[in-house]
mmCIF file of C-alpha atoms in Angstrom:
data_model
loop_
_atom_site.group_PDB
_atom_site.id
_atom_site.type_symbol
_atom_site.label_atom_id
_atom_site.label_comp_id
_atom_site.label_asym_id
_atom_site.label_seq_id
_atom_site.Cartn_x
_atom_site.Cartn_y
_atom_site.Cartn_z
ATOM 1 C CA MET A 169 123.108 85.505 104.962
ATOM 2 C CA LYS A 170 121.533 84.879 101.525
ATOM 3 C CA HIS A 171 117.776 86.234 101.449
ATOM 4 C CA ARG A 172 115.678 84.724 98.549
ATOM 5 C CA GLY A 173 112.504 87.212 99.940
ATOM 6 C CA LEU A 174 110.306 84.117 98.535
ATOM 7 C CA THR A 175 107.495 83.864 100.322
ATOM 8 C CA THR A 176 106.501 80.437 101.693
ATOM 9 C CA THR A 177 102.168 80.802 100.827
ATOM 10 C CA LEU A 178 103.030 81.933 97.248
ATOM 11 C CA ALA A 179 106.172 79.712 96.221
ATOM 12 C CA CYS A 180 103.738 76.948 96.876
ATOM 13 C CA LEU A 181 101.001 77.697 95.211
ATOM 14 C CA LEU A 182 103.234 78.695 92.064
ATOM 15 C CA THR A 183 104.710 75.446 92.271
ATOM 16 C CA ALA A 184 101.319 73.713 92.396
ATOM 17 C CA ALA A 185 99.948 75.968 89.433
ATOM 18 C CA LEU A 186 102.964 74.359 87.165
ATOM 19 C CA LEU A 187 101.418 71.049 87.397
ATOM 20 C CA PRO A 188 100.862 69.079 84.063
ATOM 21 C CA VAL A 189 102.222 71.764 81.806
ATOM 22 C CA PRO A 190 102.402 71.581 78.702
ATOM 23 C CA PRO A 191 106.450 71.887 77.227
ATOM 24 C CA VAL A 192 108.469 74.372 75.674
ATOM 25 C CA TYR A 193 108.889 75.213 72.122
ATOM 26 C CA ALA A 194 110.621 78.181 69.975
ATOM 27 C CA ALA A 195 109.598 81.248 70.997
ATOM 28 C CA ASP A 196 107.062 83.518 69.808
ATOM 29 C CA GLU A 197 109.063 86.780 69.640
ATOM 30 C CA THR A 198 106.374 89.224 69.104
ATOM 31 C CA VAL A 199 106.021 92.219 71.587
ATOM 32 C CA ILE A 200 102.465 92.121 73.971
ATOM 33 C CA GLY A 201 101.335 94.395 76.061
ATOM 34 C CA TYR A 202 99.297 92.937 79.375
ATOM 35 C CA GLY A 203 95.897 93.663 80.410
ATOM 36 C CA GLN A 204 94.185 92.161 82.836
ATOM 37 C CA GLY A 205 90.957 93.459 80.587
ATOM 38 C CA THR A 206 87.235 93.899 82.056
ATOM 39 C CA ALA A 207 84.920 91.507 81.464
ATOM 40 C CA VAL A 208 85.470 88.830 84.208
ATOM 41 C CA ASP A 209 84.078 85.461 85.629
ATOM 42 C CA SER A 210 81.815 84.249 88.206
ATOM 43 C CA GLU A 211 84.199 84.826 90.533
ATOM 44 C CA ASN A 212 85.185 88.413 89.246
ATOM 45 C CA ARG A 213 88.197 87.178 88.253
ATOM 46 C CA PRO A 214 89.811 89.065 85.174
ATOM 47 C CA GLN A 215 89.042 86.188 81.662
ATOM 48 C CA ASP A 216 92.436 87.433 80.442
ATOM 49 C CA ALA A 217 94.108 86.943 83.193
ATOM 50 C CA ILE A 218 92.228 83.378 83.904
ATOM 51 C CA ALA A 219 93.191 83.210 80.039
ATOM 52 C CA PHE A 220 97.199 84.115 80.432
ATOM 53 C CA ASP A 221 97.599 81.896 83.162
ATOM 54 C CA ALA A 222 96.462 78.880 81.132
ATOM 55 C CA GLN A 223 98.875 79.991 78.477
ATOM 56 C CA TYR A 224 101.825 81.454 80.361
ATOM 57 C CA ALA A 225 102.133 78.847 83.417
ATOM 58 C CA ALA A 226 104.718 76.687 81.191
ATOM 59 C CA TYR A 227 106.857 80.319 81.344
ATOM 60 C CA ASP A 228 106.569 80.626 84.868
ATOM 61 C CA ALA A 229 104.146 83.449 84.280
ATOM 62 C CA TYR A 230 101.257 84.496 86.504
ATOM 63 C CA ALA A 231 98.738 86.507 86.750
ATOM 64 C CA MET A 232 96.538 85.147 89.883
ATOM 65 C CA THR A 233 97.713 82.884 92.687
ATOM 66 C CA PRO A 234 95.028 78.964 93.018
ATOM 67 C CA ASP A 235 94.436 80.092 96.185
ATOM 68 C CA ARG A 236 90.729 81.778 95.570
ATOM 69 C CA SER A 237 90.682 82.949 99.547
ATOM 70 C CA ARG A 238 93.647 84.912 99.098
ATOM 71 C CA ILE A 239 94.524 88.674 98.333
ATOM 72 C CA VAL A 240 98.733 89.290 97.212
ATOM 73 C CA LEU A 241 99.863 93.154 97.285
ATOM 74 C CA THR A 242 102.524 94.359 95.025
ATOM 75 C CA PHE A 243 103.655 97.673 94.723
ATOM 76 C CA ASP A 244 105.804 99.259 91.362
ATOM 77 C CA GLN A 245 108.904 100.932 92.723
ATOM 78 C CA GLY A 246 109.492 102.945 90.351
ATOM 79 C CA TYR A 247 110.520 105.456 91.495
ATOM 80 C CA GLU A 248 110.470 107.608 95.301
ATOM 81 C CA ASN A 249 107.844 110.243 95.722
ATOM 82 C CA GLY A 250 107.329 110.591 100.105
ATOM 83 C CA TYR A 251 104.544 108.103 100.156
ATOM 84 C CA THR A 252 107.474 103.989 100.610
ATOM 85 C CA ALA A 253 108.254 104.946 104.148
ATOM 86 C CA GLU A 254 104.156 105.283 104.926
ATOM 87 C CA ILE A 255 102.875 103.252 102.684
ATOM 88 C CA LEU A 256 105.412 100.481 104.382
ATOM 89 C CA ASP A 257 104.049 102.294 108.185
ATOM 90 C CA THR A 258 99.873 100.771 106.485
ATOM 91 C CA LEU A 259 101.235 97.702 106.095
ATOM 92 C CA ARG A 260 102.954 96.826 109.688
ATOM 93 C CA GLU A 261 100.355 98.509 111.143
ATOM 94 C CA LYS A 262 98.022 95.867 109.144
ATOM 95 C CA GLN A 263 100.215 93.070 109.709
ATOM 96 C CA VAL A 264 100.493 91.958 105.990
ATOM 97 C CA THR A 265 103.173 91.300 103.805
ATOM 98 C CA ALA A 266 104.193 92.779 100.108
ATOM 99 C CA ILE A 267 106.134 91.999 97.063
ATOM 100 C CA PHE A 268 108.073 95.639 96.611
ATOM 101 C CA PHE A 269 109.258 95.342 92.289
ATOM 102 C CA LEU A 270 112.234 97.682 92.650
ATOM 103 C CA THR A 271 113.713 99.292 89.011
ATOM 104 C CA GLY A 272 118.152 99.437 89.074
ATOM 105 C CA ASP A 273 117.655 103.206 90.202
ATOM 106 C CA TYR A 274 115.462 102.410 93.274
ATOM 107 C CA ALA A 275 118.196 99.836 94.269
ATOM 108 C CA LYS A 276 120.250 102.275 94.601
ATOM 109 C CA LYS A 277 119.361 105.156 95.527
ATOM 110 C CA GLU A 278 116.960 104.820 98.367
ATOM 111 C CA THR A 279 119.056 101.626 100.564
ATOM 112 C CA ALA A 280 116.891 102.236 103.903
ATOM 113 C CA LEU A 281 113.646 102.332 102.504
ATOM 114 C CA VAL A 282 115.052 99.153 100.888
ATOM 115 C CA ARG A 283 115.969 97.195 104.400
ATOM 116 C CA ARG A 284 113.528 98.552 105.758
ATOM 117 C CA MET A 285 111.435 96.044 102.951
ATOM 118 C CA ILE A 286 113.609 93.563 104.000
ATOM 119 C CA GLU A 287 114.177 94.091 108.123
ATOM 120 C CA GLU A 288 109.481 93.690 107.722
ATOM 121 C CA GLY A 289 109.463 90.875 105.578
ATOM 122 C CA HIS A 290 108.243 91.518 102.534
ATOM 123 C CA THR A 291 109.816 90.709 99.318
ATOM 124 C CA LEU A 292 112.035 91.949 96.819
ATOM 125 C CA GLY A 293 110.926 91.755 93.490
ATOM 126 C CA ASN A 294 113.086 92.993 89.916
ATOM 127 C CA HIS A 295 111.969 95.147 87.839
ATOM 128 C CA GLY A 296 114.562 95.273 85.667
ATOM 129 C CA MET A 297 117.753 97.010 85.883
ATOM 130 C CA THR A 298 116.559 99.759 83.125
ATOM 131 C CA HIS A 299 112.775 98.850 83.823
ATOM 132 C CA ALA A 300 113.527 98.684 78.808
ATOM 133 C CA SER A 301 111.265 96.985 78.154
ATOM 134 C CA LEU A 302 112.113 93.299 78.450
ATOM 135 C CA PRO A 303 110.959 91.953 74.498
ATOM 136 C CA THR A 304 112.276 94.763 73.071
ATOM 137 C CA LEU A 305 115.671 93.847 73.738
ATOM 138 C CA SER A 306 117.836 90.817 72.279
ATOM 139 C CA ALA A 307 117.900 87.771 74.314
ATOM 140 C CA GLN A 308 122.147 89.229 75.879
ATOM 141 C CA ALA A 309 120.425 92.642 76.539
ATOM 142 C CA ALA A 310 117.067 91.040 77.962
ATOM 143 C CA GLN A 311 119.294 88.870 80.735
ATOM 144 C CA ALA A 312 121.592 90.752 81.843
ATOM 145 C CA GLU A 313 118.287 93.484 82.409
ATOM 146 C CA ILE A 314 117.806 90.443 84.718
ATOM 147 C CA LEU A 315 120.532 89.329 85.703
ATOM 148 C CA ASP A 316 122.680 92.600 86.536
ATOM 149 C CA LEU A 317 119.861 93.732 89.134
ATOM 150 C CA HIS A 318 119.846 89.986 90.664
ATOM 151 C CA GLU A 319 123.347 90.189 91.701
ATOM 152 C CA TYR A 320 123.029 95.016 92.522
ATOM 153 C CA VAL A 321 120.449 93.285 94.895
ATOM 154 C CA LEU A 322 122.377 90.554 96.362
ATOM 155 C CA ASP A 323 126.570 91.841 96.904
ATOM 156 C CA THR A 324 124.619 94.856 98.203
ATOM 157 C CA TYR A 325 121.723 93.755 100.187
ATOM 158 C CA GLY A 326 122.372 89.797 100.724
ATOM 159 C CA TYR A 327 119.321 89.511 98.904
ATOM 160 C CA GLU A 328 118.291 87.281 96.548
ATOM 161 C CA MET A 329 115.264 88.462 95.002
ATOM 162 C CA GLN A 330 113.330 85.604 92.728
ATOM 163 C CA TYR A 331 109.970 87.054 91.045
ATOM 164 C CA PHE A 332 110.719 89.270 88.436
ATOM 165 C CA ARG A 333 107.342 91.326 86.783
ATOM 166 C CA CYS A 334 107.654 93.233 83.201
ATOM 167 C CA PRO A 335 108.693 97.386 82.935
ATOM 168 C CA CYS A 336 106.304 98.403 80.896
ATOM 169 C CA GLY A 337 104.321 95.199 81.116
ATOM 170 C CA GLU A 338 105.133 94.418 77.745
ATOM 171 C CA TYR A 339 106.154 91.101 76.860
ATOM 172 C CA SER A 340 107.100 87.773 74.896
ATOM 173 C CA GLU A 341 107.006 84.026 74.750
ATOM 174 C CA SER A 342 111.075 84.935 74.454
ATOM 175 C CA ALA A 343 111.320 87.075 77.197
ATOM 176 C CA LEU A 344 108.949 84.748 79.151
ATOM 177 C CA ALA A 345 111.538 82.727 78.556
ATOM 178 C CA VAL A 346 115.034 84.666 78.753
ATOM 179 C CA ALA A 347 113.715 85.286 83.081
ATOM 180 C CA GLN A 348 112.784 81.877 83.431
ATOM 181 C CA ASP A 349 116.646 80.847 82.179
ATOM 182 C CA CYS A 350 117.638 83.901 84.701
ATOM 183 C CA GLY A 351 115.807 81.247 88.026
ATOM 184 C CA TYR A 352 112.807 83.245 87.500
ATOM 185 C CA ARG A 353 108.909 83.897 87.712
ATOM 186 C CA THR A 354 107.077 86.096 86.509
ATOM 187 C CA LEU A 355 104.253 88.163 88.022
ATOM 188 C CA PHE A 356 101.994 90.226 86.411
ATOM 189 C CA TRP A 357 98.874 90.873 87.801
ATOM 190 C CA SER A 358 94.763 91.094 87.728
ATOM 191 C CA ASP A 359 94.134 94.871 89.015
ATOM 192 C CA ALA A 360 95.391 97.658 88.662
ATOM 193 C CA TYR A 361 93.310 100.808 88.618
ATOM 194 C CA VAL A 362 95.603 104.787 86.864
ATOM 195 C CA ASP A 363 96.866 105.228 90.188
ATOM 196 C CA TRP A 364 100.310 106.187 88.692
ATOM 197 C CA LYS A 365 99.729 110.126 87.653
ATOM 198 C CA THR A 366 100.999 111.902 90.529
ATOM 199 C CA ASP A 367 100.376 114.539 89.253
ATOM 200 C CA ASP A 368 96.476 113.888 88.284
ATOM 201 C CA GLN A 369 95.780 111.357 92.136
ATOM 202 C CA PRO A 370 92.571 109.293 92.216
ATOM 203 C CA ASP A 371 89.200 110.657 95.316
ATOM 204 C CA PRO A 372 90.506 108.158 97.325
ATOM 205 C CA ALA A 373 87.384 107.229 98.432
ATOM 206 C CA ALA A 374 86.319 106.787 94.366
ATOM 207 C CA ALA A 375 89.438 104.262 93.544
ATOM 208 C CA LEU A 376 89.320 103.086 97.380
ATOM 209 C CA GLU A 377 84.678 102.030 96.608
ATOM 210 C CA ARG A 378 87.515 100.337 92.954
ATOM 211 C CA LEU A 379 89.142 98.618 94.319
ATOM 212 C CA THR A 380 87.052 96.534 96.568
ATOM 213 C CA GLU A 381 85.375 95.893 94.193
ATOM 214 C CA HIS A 382 87.416 94.651 91.392
ATOM 215 C CA ALA A 383 88.805 92.407 94.706
ATOM 216 C CA HIS A 384 88.933 88.444 93.795
ATOM 217 C CA GLY A 385 89.942 85.897 95.289
ATOM 218 C CA GLY A 386 93.841 85.344 93.891
ATOM 219 C CA GLU A 387 94.135 88.598 92.932
ATOM 220 C CA ILE A 388 97.533 90.161 92.982
ATOM 221 C CA LEU A 389 96.466 93.493 93.146
ATOM 222 C CA LEU A 390 99.308 96.374 90.939
ATOM 223 C CA LEU A 391 99.726 99.669 92.980
ATOM 224 C CA HIS A 392 102.248 102.047 92.869
ATOM 225 C CA ALA A 393 104.456 103.590 95.480
ATOM 226 C CA VAL A 394 104.262 107.228 94.048
ATOM 227 C CA SER A 395 100.647 107.384 94.439
ATOM 228 C CA SER A 396 99.835 109.304 97.441
ATOM 229 C CA THR A 397 95.576 107.805 97.171
ATOM 230 C CA ASN A 398 97.424 104.958 97.375
ATOM 231 C CA ALA A 399 99.044 105.579 100.497
ATOM 232 C CA ALA A 400 95.878 107.720 101.613
ATOM 233 C CA ILE A 401 93.724 104.239 101.312
ATOM 234 C CA LEU A 402 95.829 101.733 101.634
ATOM 235 C CA GLY A 403 94.203 100.452 105.563
ATOM 236 C CA ASP A 404 90.706 100.880 105.507
ATOM 237 C CA LEU A 405 91.499 98.931 102.421
ATOM 238 C CA ILE A 406 92.887 96.422 104.098
ATOM 239 C CA ASP A 407 90.604 96.300 106.730
ATOM 240 C CA ALA A 408 87.565 96.026 103.401
ATOM 241 C CA LEU A 409 89.376 93.815 101.896
ATOM 242 C CA ARG A 410 89.339 91.456 105.296
ATOM 243 C CA ALA A 411 86.145 92.659 106.320
ATOM 244 C CA ASP A 412 85.311 90.576 102.715
ATOM 245 C CA GLY A 413 86.359 87.934 103.444
ATOM 246 C CA TYR A 414 89.916 87.526 101.884
ATOM 247 C CA ILE A 415 93.417 86.608 103.473
ATOM 248 C CA LEU A 416 96.107 88.860 103.152
#
């Protein structure tokens, strides 16, 4: 059986966001480093994320979802640091599903965890076979970066991925067009914080306060599973976001 790994709600929301869109012409190859910025609108949504969606929806690329009641949890899985099982335990306890963006190295080495993600209803996303910055590659190499991992996960796990996240947060119009041509929607994020430095982890209480203060409707939240802080606060974060009325 092929598992498509596409959460119906998110897929429908993103499809709706595509209408209408302008025609796409020759894509720019300028390398851009994505960031959600600090300025927000009256609904606490980052203005740079809003602008990104307006500019790049034609390439099936998004920083938020249009559902103002929902927050989507996403985890980047570059390597394993011993916290993913705990994160999965918490998600199962809280009955929340997330998107896990895998690199090729992770998909090859962490088979038990990847199979658990699938079995527990999570979505697998594509974070590149070698985590290479897509806009620095030729179109052919960029396509291989996406499709080599796609085929590996399909062949190994019987799972067909449909969401891509640009490694290093770097993109260009051309890179987004390549991902779209590969049949992918590209998901960035509308909130992230410095959680990936394993030897300099944020204070759990401060991290929880920061994440809840930045919450907003339609948020795509980027977390790293190598973070001991994220593993420690995830349950409290889910409870706090739900208490504020968000659906996860």
